[in-house]
């Protein structure tokens, strides 16, 4: 039986009620269903007045559409990061300029993308820097995309408050923090103008009935969210302890995954795979591995044992 | 309590198992999940070798993307029909030329769209005509889109067999025939070249875990499909009898809805609404109404009574 530590999905999902109304599957979602979800998202993500929220069947579908909505012009992407951003912008005909940070925004770019906190290293670019970049891009008629897929664990990192006044599109993933990646639900937060264009290209009924209902209930469950933040951070520290003991240096991460460095990371990856433990490696660094949280019965011990044998 | 006859969704849904595996909600759908669904769709829709199938979160999301994938050039749409096609092509920057049929394909067009059988009138354009149109559009470097949202009830109408050799994109809706519109699942069938471009723009994980699992099982249930075709056609004839008795002329339709003509259709629509029965009217014809199938306990009688009082 595989222990899959290759994802950044919360292993302790929000508990879906056993008695979902059958009508959620049968009828097309209504406008009221969608409005209820948006209201819950506004509250959970502390969306300011003047910014709007658009729901989609997963953040990925928004990543696919944004470059199509954009006018011509290059995009700067802070890398290394989740590689679907660059793929989508290239497919949309944009030149992609990789950069290590936003200290100097390349002169040519009209758009910029940052995952914040970043995947896989957890690096956070400050709100002040992002506001400056967004203001520069506004001058050039472009936008800043801030993918906050992993911001739920550290809500203070979110820059949704910038969306009302600056051309900032914040992406929020539902499935990762709520542990329901199969549900397919994500959000874009942006000014009214940008949000309405996103809603138009998505078209009617982008989200399933169950996604609207479960999303509304889960986003409204602030007690669960509070407990879960603490539990994930605690578990992440336990994972750090296991990795450190196994000779890794913790190189970053978020409450949903840890990035760890060891010179022989490639061999560790291969060795863990022989023990049916799957973590993530990177083609741009042979000394790094990313581990999701082992959380089920005996999982941390299983990882520890598998790593212990390697020392 | 409203009786909603404004949709074309089967009121007798495929029965979702009560014991869906929880993992469907939790983890990202796997490639195997998607391959199983595609295999079931190939079988159910009789997809020929040489054509490929792409799954999406509802046909609507494919309708939104197709005009973006298309090169420049006008599109001919056989109207009146489902109005989201024209909206999406206009949004994609294409000139939309409405036409009554394909007897003469406008010279200027590079693309064409037909809903077959058509919504709302059930009109069917023959496979021979569609093959001729597709061949003409191939000469112009374009495609033909055939939206078969209502073809499940009359599978012989389907032109999926054209997809292997001609630039034909067939759209198949899962939710209407299977009565699961809230699930959000639909398919595009096309040549390998076009299908791969569609898959690329949709990106990874377009469908939810439950949609992949339920879709796979339902599409594999040929016994249910056979019974359901008969039951829907029988119920459609019963609805025709009620409408005829109420002074309507049946103007067309499919096994999932009927189009009915009566000079005072607007007043009938308003009167039914006062009795909490909702059917569909059209802004391009004040003598037509579209009725979905009344199927629950007492629903046909309720419609008959409401219409009887109007005579």
Coordinates of C-alpha atoms in Angstrom, one line a residue:
Chain A
X1 CA 0.0 0.0 0.0
X2 CA 1.5 3.3 -1.1
X3 CA 2.0 6.2 1.3
X4 CA 1.6 9.2 -1.0
X5 CA 3.5 12.1 0.3
X6 CA 3.8 13.8 -3.1
X7 CA 0.8 16.2 -2.7
X8 CA 0.2 19.3 -0.7
X9 CA -3.3 18.3 0.2
X10 CA -4.4 18.4 3.9
X11 CA -4.6 14.7 5.0
X12 CA -7.4 15.6 7.5
X13 CA -10.2 16.7 5.3
X14 CA -13.2 18.7 6.3
X15 CA -15.9 16.1 7.1
X16 CA -18.5 16.0 4.3
X17 CA -22.0 15.3 5.7
X18 CA -23.3 11.9 4.9
X19 CA -26.7 13.2 3.9
X20 CA -25.9 15.5 1.0
X21 CA -29.3 16.4 -0.7
X22 CA -29.7 14.3 -3.8
X23 CA -30.9 17.4 -5.7
X24 CA -27.3 18.7 -5.7
X25 CA -26.4 16.0 -8.3
X26 CA -29.6 16.3 -10.3
X27 CA -30.4 19.9 -11.1
X28 CA -28.2 22.6 -12.5
X29 CA -26.7 24.7 -9.7
X30 CA -28.8 27.8 -9.2
X31 CA -27.7 31.4 -8.9
X32 CA -28.6 31.3 -5.2
X33 CA -26.3 28.2 -4.7
X34 CA -23.4 30.2 -6.3
X35 CA -24.2 33.4 -4.3
X36 CA -24.2 31.4 -1.0
X37 CA -20.7 30.0 -1.9
X38 CA -19.4 33.5 -2.8
X39 CA -20.7 35.0 0.4
X40 CA -19.0 32.2 2.4
X41 CA -15.8 32.7 0.5
X42 CA -15.9 36.5 1.1
X43 CA -16.1 35.9 4.8
X44 CA -13.5 33.1 5.0
X45 CA -11.0 34.9 2.9
X46 CA -11.7 38.4 4.3
X47 CA -12.4 39.9 0.9
X48 CA -12.6 43.7 1.0
X49 CA -15.5 45.7 -0.3
X50 CA -14.7 46.7 -3.9
X51 CA -13.2 43.3 -4.8
X52 CA -15.2 40.5 -6.3
X53 CA -15.0 36.7 -6.1
X54 CA -15.5 34.2 -8.9
X55 CA -15.8 30.5 -8.3
X56 CA -14.4 27.9 -10.7
X57 CA -14.0 24.1 -10.8
X58 CA -10.5 24.3 -9.3
X59 CA -7.9 27.0 -9.4
X60 CA -6.3 25.1 -12.3
X61 CA -9.2 26.1 -14.6
X62 CA -8.5 29.8 -13.7
X63 CA -4.8 29.3 -14.4
X64 CA -5.8 28.1 -17.8
X65 CA -8.0 31.1 -18.6
X66 CA -6.0 34.0 -17.2
X67 CA -3.4 34.2 -20.0
X68 CA -6.2 34.1 -22.6
X69 CA -7.9 37.1 -20.9
X70 CA -4.6 39.0 -20.8
X71 CA -3.6 41.3 -23.7
X72 CA -0.4 40.8 -25.5
X73 CA 2.8 41.1 -23.5
X74 CA 5.4 39.1 -21.6
X75 CA 4.8 37.7 -18.1
X76 CA 7.4 37.5 -15.3
X77 CA 7.0 34.4 -13.1
X78 CA 8.9 34.0 -9.8
X79 CA 10.5 30.6 -10.2
X80 CA 11.0 27.9 -9.3
X81 CA 7.3 27.4 -8.6
X82 CA 4.2 25.4 -9.6
X83 CA 5.0 24.8 -13.3
X84 CA 1.4 25.1 -14.7
X85 CA 1.5 28.9 -14.6
X86 CA 4.4 29.1 -17.1
X87 CA 2.8 26.4 -19.3
X88 CA -0.5 28.2 -19.5
X89 CA 1.0 31.6 -20.3
X90 CA 3.2 30.1 -23.0
X91 CA 0.2 28.3 -24.4
X92 CA -1.6 31.7 -24.4
X93 CA 1.2 33.1 -26.6
X94 CA 3.0 35.1 -24.0
X95 CA 6.8 35.2 -23.5
X96 CA 7.6 33.9 -20.0
X97 CA 10.5 35.6 -18.2
X98 CA 11.6 33.6 -15.1
X99 CA 12.9 35.7 -12.2
X100 CA 14.1 34.9 -8.8
X101 CA 12.2 37.6 -7.0
X102 CA 10.5 41.0 -7.6
X103 CA 13.4 43.2 -6.5
X104 CA 13.7 44.3 -10.1
X105 CA 10.7 43.8 -12.2
X106 CA 11.9 43.2 -15.8
X107 CA 11.2 46.3 -17.9
X108 CA 9.4 44.4 -20.7
X109 CA 6.8 42.6 -18.7
X110 CA 3.2 43.6 -18.5
X111 CA 2.0 40.7 -16.3
X112 CA 3.6 38.9 -13.4
X113 CA 2.8 35.7 -11.4
X114 CA 3.9 34.7 -8.0
X115 CA 2.8 31.8 -5.8
X116 CA 2.7 33.1 -2.3
X117 CA 3.6 31.3 -0.1
X118 CA 5.6 29.6 -2.8
X119 CA 5.4 26.0 -3.7
X120 CA 7.8 24.2 -3.0
X121 CA 10.0 26.5 -0.8
X122 CA 7.4 28.5 1.1
X123 CA 9.0 31.8 0.3
X124 CA 6.7 34.8 1.0
X125 CA 7.0 38.1 -0.9
X126 CA 5.7 40.9 1.3
X127 CA 2.5 42.7 0.7
X128 CA 4.4 46.0 0.3
X129 CA 6.5 44.6 -2.6
X130 CA 3.5 43.0 -4.2
X131 CA 1.6 46.4 -4.0
X132 CA 4.6 48.1 -5.7
X133 CA 4.7 45.5 -8.5
X134 CA 1.0 45.7 -9.0
X135 CA 1.2 49.5 -9.3
X136 CA 4.0 49.2 -11.8
X137 CA 2.0 46.7 -13.9
X138 CA -1.0 49.0 -13.8
X139 CA 1.1 51.6 -15.5
X140 CA 1.7 49.1 -18.2
X141 CA -1.9 48.1 -18.6
X142 CA -1.3 44.6 -17.0
X143 CA -1.9 42.7 -13.8
X144 CA -0.3 40.8 -11.0
X145 CA -1.5 37.2 -10.3
X146 CA -0.9 36.0 -6.8
X147 CA -1.6 32.3 -6.3
X148 CA -2.4 31.9 -2.7
X149 CA -3.0 28.1 -2.9
X150 CA -1.2 27.6 0.4
X151 CA -2.2 30.8 2.2
X152 CA -5.0 29.3 4.3
X153 CA -2.5 28.0 6.9
X154 CA -1.0 31.6 7.2
X155 CA -4.0 33.9 6.5
X156 CA -1.9 37.0 7.3
X157 CA 0.1 36.4 4.1
X158 CA -3.0 37.0 1.9
X159 CA -3.0 40.2 -0.2
X160 CA -6.7 40.1 -1.1
X161 CA -7.0 43.6 0.4
X162 CA -5.0 44.8 -2.6
X163 CA -7.6 43.6 -5.1
X164 CA -10.0 46.4 -4.7
X165 CA -7.6 49.1 -5.8
X166 CA -4.9 47.5 -7.8
X167 CA -4.9 45.1 -10.8
X168 CA -4.2 42.0 -8.6
X169 CA -5.8 38.7 -9.2
X170 CA -5.6 36.4 -6.2
X171 CA -6.2 32.7 -6.7
X172 CA -7.5 30.7 -3.7
X173 CA -7.5 26.9 -3.8
X174 CA -10.3 25.2 -1.8
X175 CA -9.2 21.6 -2.1
X176 CA -5.8 21.8 -0.5
X177 CA -6.5 23.3 2.9
X178 CA -9.9 21.6 3.2
X179 CA -8.4 18.3 2.1
X180 CA -11.0 17.9 -0.7
X181 CA -8.9 18.1 -3.9
X182 CA -11.3 15.7 -5.8
X183 CA -14.2 18.2 -5.3
X184 CA -12.6 20.7 -7.8
X185 CA -13.2 24.2 -6.4
X186 CA -11.2 27.3 -6.5
X187 CA -11.6 31.1 -6.6
X188 CA -10.3 34.2 -8.2
X189 CA -10.5 37.5 -6.3
X190 CA -10.1 40.7 -8.3
X191 CA -11.5 44.1 -9.0
X192 CA -15.0 44.2 -10.4
X193 CA -13.8 44.7 -13.9
X194 CA -11.3 41.8 -14.0
X195 CA -13.6 39.5 -12.0
X196 CA -16.5 40.0 -14.4
X197 CA -14.3 39.2 -17.4
X198 CA -13.2 36.0 -15.6
X199 CA -16.8 35.1 -14.9
X200 CA -17.8 35.7 -18.6
X201 CA -15.1 33.4 -19.9
X202 CA -15.9 30.6 -17.4
X203 CA -19.6 30.8 -18.5
X204 CA -22.6 29.5 -16.6
X205 CA -22.4 26.6 -14.1
X206 CA -18.6 26.2 -13.8
X207 CA -19.0 24.4 -10.4
X208 CA -20.8 21.2 -9.5
X209 CA -23.7 21.2 -7.2
X210 CA -21.8 19.3 -4.5
X211 CA -18.9 21.7 -4.8
X212 CA -21.1 24.7 -4.2
X213 CA -22.9 23.1 -1.2
X214 CA -19.8 21.5 0.4
X215 CA -17.7 24.6 -0.3
X216 CA -20.3 26.9 1.4
X217 CA -20.5 24.7 4.5
X218 CA -16.8 24.2 4.8
X219 CA -15.8 27.8 4.3
X220 CA -18.3 28.8 7.0
X221 CA -16.8 26.4 9.5
X222 CA -14.3 28.7 11.2
X223 CA -13.9 26.5 14.2
X224 CA -12.7 23.6 12.0
X225 CA -10.4 26.0 10.2
X226 CA -8.8 27.3 13.4
X227 CA -8.2 23.8 14.8
X228 CA -6.9 22.6 11.5
X229 CA -4.3 25.4 11.2
X230 CA -2.9 24.4 14.6
X231 CA -2.9 20.7 13.8
X232 CA -1.2 21.1 10.4
X233 CA 1.5 23.3 11.9
X234 CA 2.1 20.8 14.7
X235 CA 2.3 17.9 12.3
X236 CA 4.6 19.9 10.0
X237 CA 7.0 20.4 12.9
X238 CA 6.9 16.6 13.6
X239 CA 7.7 16.0 10.0
X240 CA 10.6 18.4 10.3
X241 CA 11.9 16.5 13.3
X242 CA 11.8 13.2 11.4
X243 CA 13.5 14.7 8.4
X244 CA 16.2 16.5 10.4
X245 CA 16.9 13.3 12.3
X246 CA 17.4 11.6 8.9
X247 CA 20.0 14.1 8.0
X248 CA 17.9 16.6 6.0
X249 CA 18.2 20.3 6.3
X250 CA 14.7 21.9 6.2
X251 CA 14.8 24.2 3.2
X252 CA 11.3 25.6 3.5
X253 CA 7.7 24.7 3.0
X254 CA 4.3 25.5 4.3
X255 CA 1.9 23.8 6.8
X256 CA 0.9 21.4 4.1
X257 CA 4.4 20.2 2.9
X258 CA 8.0 20.5 3.7
X259 CA 11.0 21.0 1.4
X260 CA 14.1 19.2 2.6
X261 CA 17.7 19.2 1.4
X262 CA 20.2 16.3 1.5
X263 CA 23.0 15.8 -1.0
X264 CA 21.8 12.3 -1.9
X265 CA 18.1 13.3 -2.3
X266 CA 17.7 11.4 -5.6
X267 CA 18.8 8.2 -4.0
X268 CA 16.6 8.7 -1.0
X269 CA 13.7 9.3 -3.4
X270 CA 14.4 6.0 -5.1
X271 CA 14.9 4.2 -1.9
X272 CA 11.6 5.4 -0.4
X273 CA 9.9 4.3 -3.6
X274 CA 11.1 0.8 -3.0
X275 CA 9.3 1.0 0.4
X276 CA 6.2 2.3 -1.3
X277 CA 6.6 5.9 0.0
X278 CA 6.2 8.5 -2.7
X279 CA 7.5 12.0 -2.2
X280 CA 8.2 14.7 -4.8
X281 CA 11.6 15.4 -6.5
X282 CA 12.5 18.2 -8.9
X283 CA 14.2 18.3 -12.2
X284 CA 15.9 21.6 -11.3
X285 CA 17.5 20.4 -8.1
X286 CA 18.9 17.0 -7.3
X287 CA 19.4 17.7 -3.6
X288 CA 15.8 18.6 -2.7
X289 CA 12.7 16.6 -1.9
X290 CA 9.2 17.8 -1.0
X291 CA 7.2 15.8 1.6
X292 CA 3.5 16.1 2.3
X293 CA 2.3 15.5 5.8
X294 CA 2.2 11.8 6.9
X295 CA -1.0 11.8 9.0
X296 CA -2.7 8.5 9.1
X297 CA -2.2 5.7 11.6
X298 CA 1.4 4.8 11.7
X299 CA 2.4 7.0 8.8
X300 CA 4.9 9.2 10.5
X301 CA 6.5 6.1 12.0
X302 CA 6.5 4.4 8.7
X303 CA 8.4 7.3 7.1
X304 CA 10.8 7.5 10.0
X305 CA 11.6 3.8 9.8
X306 CA 12.1 4.0 6.0
X307 CA 14.4 7.0 6.4
X308 CA 16.2 5.5 9.4
X309 CA 17.2 2.5 7.3
X310 CA 18.9 4.9 4.9
X311 CA 21.3 6.5 7.4
Chain B
X1 CA -43.8 24.0 -4.5
X2 CA -42.7 24.8 -8.0
X3 CA -42.9 22.3 -10.8
X4 CA -39.9 23.2 -12.9
X5 CA -40.5 22.1 -16.5
X6 CA -38.1 24.7 -17.9
X7 CA -35.1 22.3 -18.2
X8 CA -34.3 19.4 -20.6
X9 CA -32.8 17.2 -17.8
X10 CA -34.1 13.7 -17.4
X11 CA -36.3 13.7 -14.3
X12 CA -35.5 10.0 -13.7
X13 CA -31.7 10.1 -12.9
X14 CA -29.3 7.3 -13.0
X15 CA -29.2 6.1 -9.4
X16 CA -25.9 7.2 -7.7
X17 CA -24.7 4.5 -5.3
X18 CA -25.1 5.5 -1.6
X19 CA -21.5 4.3 -0.8
X20 CA -19.3 6.5 -3.0
X21 CA -15.7 6.0 -1.8
X22 CA -14.7 9.0 0.3
X23 CA -11.3 9.1 -1.5
X24 CA -13.2 10.5 -4.6
X25 CA -13.6 13.8 -2.8
X26 CA -10.2 13.8 -1.1
X27 CA -7.5 13.2 -3.6
X28 CA -6.9 14.7 -7.0
X29 CA -8.4 12.5 -9.7
X30 CA -5.7 10.2 -11.2
X31 CA -4.9 9.5 -14.8
X32 CA -6.4 6.0 -14.3
X33 CA -9.7 7.6 -13.1
X34 CA -9.9 9.7 -16.3
X35 CA -8.9 6.8 -18.6
X36 CA -11.7 4.6 -17.1
X37 CA -14.2 7.4 -17.8
X38 CA -12.9 7.9 -21.4
X39 CA -13.1 4.1 -22.0
X40 CA -16.7 4.0 -20.8
X41 CA -17.6 7.0 -22.9
X42 CA -16.0 5.5 -26.0
X43 CA -18.2 2.4 -25.5
X44 CA -21.4 4.2 -24.7
X45 CA -21.1 6.8 -27.5
X46 CA -19.7 4.2 -30.0
X47 CA -16.6 6.4 -30.7
X48 CA -14.7 5.1 -33.8
X49 CA -11.0 4.3 -33.8
X50 CA -9.1 7.4 -34.9
X51 CA -11.3 9.8 -32.9
X52 CA -10.4 10.8 -29.3
X53 CA -12.6 11.8 -26.4
X54 CA -11.8 14.6 -23.9
X55 CA -13.8 14.9 -20.6
X56 CA -14.7 18.3 -19.2
X57 CA -16.7 19.7 -16.2
X58 CA -19.8 20.1 -18.3
X59 CA -20.2 20.7 -22.0
X60 CA -20.6 24.4 -21.3
X61 CA -16.9 24.6 -20.4
X62 CA -16.1 23.2 -23.9
X63 CA -18.5 25.7 -25.5
X64 CA -16.5 28.4 -23.8
X65 CA -13.1 27.1 -25.0
X66 CA -13.8 26.1 -28.6
X67 CA -13.9 29.7 -30.0
X68 CA -10.6 30.4 -28.3
X69 CA -9.0 27.4 -30.0
X70 CA -10.3 28.4 -33.4
X71 CA -8.2 30.6 -35.7
X72 CA -9.7 33.9 -36.9
X73 CA -12.8 33.7 -39.1
X74 CA -16.6 33.9 -39.0
X75 CA -18.8 31.1 -37.7
X76 CA -22.2 30.0 -39.0
X77 CA -24.7 28.9 -36.3
X78 CA -28.0 27.2 -37.2
X79 CA -30.5 29.2 -35.3
X80 CA -32.7 29.4 -33.3
X81 CA -30.8 27.2 -30.8
X82 CA -29.1 27.1 -27.4
X83 CA -27.8 30.7 -27.2
X84 CA -24.5 30.1 -25.4
X85 CA -22.8 29.0 -28.6
X86 CA -23.2 32.4 -30.3
X87 CA -22.3 34.2 -27.0
X88 CA -19.0 32.2 -26.7
X89 CA -18.0 32.7 -30.4
X90 CA -18.7 36.5 -30.2
X91 CA -16.7 36.7 -27.0
X92 CA -13.9 34.9 -28.8
X93 CA -13.9 37.7 -31.4
X94 CA -15.6 35.8 -34.2
X95 CA -18.4 37.2 -36.4
X96 CA -21.5 35.0 -35.9
X97 CA -23.7 34.4 -39.0
X98 CA -27.0 32.9 -38.1
X99 CA -28.5 30.6 -40.7
X100 CA -31.7 28.6 -40.9
X101 CA -30.0 25.4 -42.2
X102 CA -26.9 24.2 -44.0
X103 CA -28.5 24.0 -47.5
X104 CA -26.1 26.8 -48.4
X105 CA -23.1 27.3 -46.2
X106 CA -22.3 31.0 -46.2
X107 CA -19.1 31.6 -48.3
X108 CA -17.3 33.6 -45.6
X109 CA -17.5 31.1 -42.8
X110 CA -14.6 29.0 -41.5
X111 CA -16.5 27.4 -38.6
X112 CA -20.0 26.2 -38.1
X113 CA -22.1 25.1 -35.1
X114 CA -25.2 23.0 -35.1
X115 CA -27.1 21.5 -32.1
X116 CA -28.3 18.1 -33.4
X117 CA -31.1 17.2 -32.5
X118 CA -31.7 20.9 -32.0
X119 CA -32.9 22.7 -28.9
X120 CA -35.7 23.7 -28.8
X121 CA -37.3 22.3 -32.0
X122 CA -35.7 18.8 -32.2
X123 CA -34.7 19.4 -35.9
X124 CA -32.1 16.9 -37.1
X125 CA -29.7 17.7 -39.9
X126 CA -28.6 14.5 -41.6
X127 CA -25.2 12.9 -41.4
X128 CA -24.7 13.3 -45.1
X129 CA -25.3 17.1 -44.9
X130 CA -23.0 17.4 -41.9
X131 CA -20.3 15.4 -43.7
X132 CA -20.5 17.7 -46.7
X133 CA -20.3 20.8 -44.5
X134 CA -17.4 19.4 -42.6
X135 CA -15.6 18.7 -45.8
X136 CA -16.2 22.3 -47.0
X137 CA -14.9 23.7 -43.7
X138 CA -11.8 21.5 -43.9
X139 CA -11.0 23.2 -47.2
X140 CA -11.2 26.5 -45.4
X141 CA -9.0 25.3 -42.5
X142 CA -11.9 25.3 -40.0
X143 CA -14.2 22.9 -38.2
X144 CA -17.8 21.9 -37.6
X145 CA -19.1 21.7 -34.1
X146 CA -22.0 19.3 -33.6
X147 CA -23.6 19.7 -30.1
X148 CA -25.3 16.4 -29.4
X149 CA -26.5 17.3 -26.0
X150 CA -29.9 15.6 -26.7
X151 CA -28.6 12.7 -28.9
X152 CA -28.7 10.0 -26.2
X153 CA -32.3 9.4 -26.7
X154 CA -31.9 8.8 -30.4
X155 CA -28.3 7.5 -30.7
X156 CA -28.7 6.9 -34.4
X157 CA -28.5 10.6 -34.9
X158 CA -25.0 10.9 -33.6
X159 CA -22.2 11.7 -36.1
X160 CA -19.3 10.7 -33.9
X161 CA -18.2 8.4 -36.8
X162 CA -17.3 11.5 -38.8
X163 CA -14.8 12.7 -36.2
X164 CA -12.0 10.3 -37.2
X165 CA -11.7 11.6 -40.8
X166 CA -13.2 15.1 -40.8
X167 CA -12.7 18.3 -38.7
X168 CA -15.8 17.6 -36.6
X169 CA -16.0 18.3 -32.9
X170 CA -19.0 16.5 -31.3
X171 CA -20.1 17.6 -27.9
X172 CA -21.8 15.1 -25.6
X173 CA -23.6 16.2 -22.5
X174 CA -23.6 13.7 -19.6
X175 CA -26.0 15.4 -17.2
X176 CA -29.1 15.7 -19.4
X177 CA -29.8 12.1 -20.3
X178 CA -28.4 10.7 -17.0
X179 CA -30.4 13.3 -15.1
X180 CA -27.3 14.5 -13.2
X181 CA -26.9 18.1 -14.4
X182 CA -25.4 19.1 -11.0
X183 CA -22.5 16.7 -11.5
X184 CA -21.0 18.8 -14.3
X185 CA -19.6 16.4 -16.9
X186 CA -19.4 16.6 -20.7
X187 CA -17.3 15.4 -23.5
X188 CA -15.7 16.5 -26.8
X189 CA -15.1 13.9 -29.5
X190 CA -12.7 14.9 -32.3
X191 CA -9.7 13.9 -34.3
X192 CA -6.5 13.3 -32.4
X193 CA -5.1 16.7 -33.3
X194 CA -8.2 18.7 -32.2
X195 CA -8.8 16.6 -29.2
X196 CA -5.3 17.1 -27.9
X197 CA -5.5 20.8 -28.3
X198 CA -8.8 20.8 -26.3
X199 CA -7.2 18.7 -23.6
X200 CA -4.2 21.1 -23.4
X201 CA -6.4 24.2 -22.9
X202 CA -8.6 22.4 -20.3
X203 CA -5.4 21.6 -18.3
X204 CA -5.1 18.9 -15.7
X205 CA -8.0 17.7 -13.4
X206 CA -10.9 19.4 -15.2
X207 CA -13.4 16.8 -13.8
X208 CA -14.2 16.1 -10.1
X209 CA -13.5 12.7 -8.6
X210 CA -17.2 12.0 -8.2
X211 CA -17.9 13.0 -11.8
X212 CA -15.3 10.6 -13.0
X213 CA -16.5 7.7 -10.9
X214 CA -20.2 8.2 -11.4
X215 CA -19.8 9.0 -15.1
X216 CA -17.8 5.8 -15.6
X217 CA -20.4 3.6 -13.8
X218 CA -23.4 5.3 -15.4
X219 CA -22.0 5.2 -19.0
X220 CA -21.4 1.5 -18.5
X221 CA -24.9 0.8 -17.5
X222 CA -26.4 -0.1 -20.9
X223 CA -29.5 -1.7 -19.4
X224 CA -30.5 1.5 -17.6
X225 CA -29.9 3.5 -20.8
X226 CA -32.1 1.1 -22.8
X227 CA -34.9 1.3 -20.4
X228 CA -34.6 5.0 -20.0
X229 CA -34.8 5.7 -23.7
X230 CA -38.1 3.8 -23.8
X231 CA -39.4 5.5 -20.7
X232 CA -38.5 9.0 -21.8
X233 CA -40.1 8.5 -25.3
X234 CA -43.3 7.1 -23.6
X235 CA -43.5 10.0 -21.2
X236 CA -42.8 12.5 -24.0
X237 CA -45.8 11.0 -25.9
X238 CA -48.0 11.4 -22.7
X239 CA -46.8 15.0 -22.5
X240 CA -47.8 15.6 -26.1
X241 CA -51.2 14.2 -25.4
X242 CA -51.7 16.6 -22.5
X243 CA -50.5 19.6 -24.6
X244 CA -52.6 18.6 -27.6
X245 CA -55.7 18.3 -25.5
X246 CA -54.9 21.8 -24.2
X247 CA -55.0 23.2 -27.7
X248 CA -51.2 23.2 -28.4
X249 CA -49.8 22.0 -31.7
X250 CA -46.6 20.0 -31.1
X251 CA -43.9 21.9 -33.0
X252 CA -41.0 19.5 -32.2
X253 CA -38.7 18.5 -29.4
X254 CA -36.7 15.5 -28.2
X255 CA -37.4 12.7 -25.7
X256 CA -36.4 15.2 -22.9
X257 CA -38.6 18.2 -23.8
X258 CA -41.4 19.2 -26.2
X259 CA -41.9 22.4 -28.1
X260 CA -45.5 23.4 -28.4
X261 CA -47.3 26.2 -30.3
X262 CA -50.4 28.1 -29.3
X263 CA -51.3 31.6 -30.3
X264 CA -51.6 32.8 -26.7
X265 CA -48.5 31.0 -25.4
X266 CA -47.3 34.1 -23.5
X267 CA -50.5 34.2 -21.5
X268 CA -50.3 30.4 -20.9
X269 CA -46.8 30.9 -19.6
X270 CA -47.9 33.6 -17.2
X271 CA -50.9 31.7 -16.1
X272 CA -48.9 28.5 -15.4
X273 CA -46.5 30.6 -13.4
X274 CA -49.3 31.7 -11.1
X275 CA -49.9 28.0 -10.5
X276 CA -46.2 27.5 -9.7
X277 CA -45.5 25.6 -13.0
X278 CA -42.4 27.0 -14.8
X279 CA -41.9 26.2 -18.5
X280 CA -39.6 28.0 -21.1
X281 CA -40.7 30.8 -23.4
X282 CA -38.6 32.4 -26.1
X283 CA -37.9 36.0 -26.9
X284 CA -37.9 35.2 -30.6
X285 CA -41.4 33.6 -30.8
X286 CA -44.4 34.5 -28.7
X287 CA -46.4 31.5 -29.7
X288 CA -44.0 28.8 -28.5
X289 CA -43.4 27.2 -25.2
X290 CA -40.9 24.4 -24.3
X291 CA -41.9 21.8 -21.7
X292 CA -39.6 19.4 -19.9
X293 CA -41.1 16.0 -18.9
X294 CA -43.4 16.1 -15.8
X295 CA -42.4 12.8 -14.2
X296 CA -42.9 12.8 -10.4
X297 CA -45.9 11.7 -8.5
X298 CA -48.9 13.6 -9.8
X299 CA -46.9 16.0 -12.0
X300 CA -48.5 15.1 -15.3
X301 CA -51.9 15.5 -13.7
X302 CA -50.9 18.8 -12.2
X303 CA -49.9 20.1 -15.5
X304 CA -53.0 18.8 -17.2
X305 CA -55.2 20.4 -14.5
X306 CA -53.4 23.7 -14.8
X307 CA -53.7 23.7 -18.6
X308 CA -57.3 22.4 -18.5
X309 CA -58.4 25.4 -16.5
X310 CA -57.0 27.6 -19.2
X311 CA -59.2 26.4 -22.0

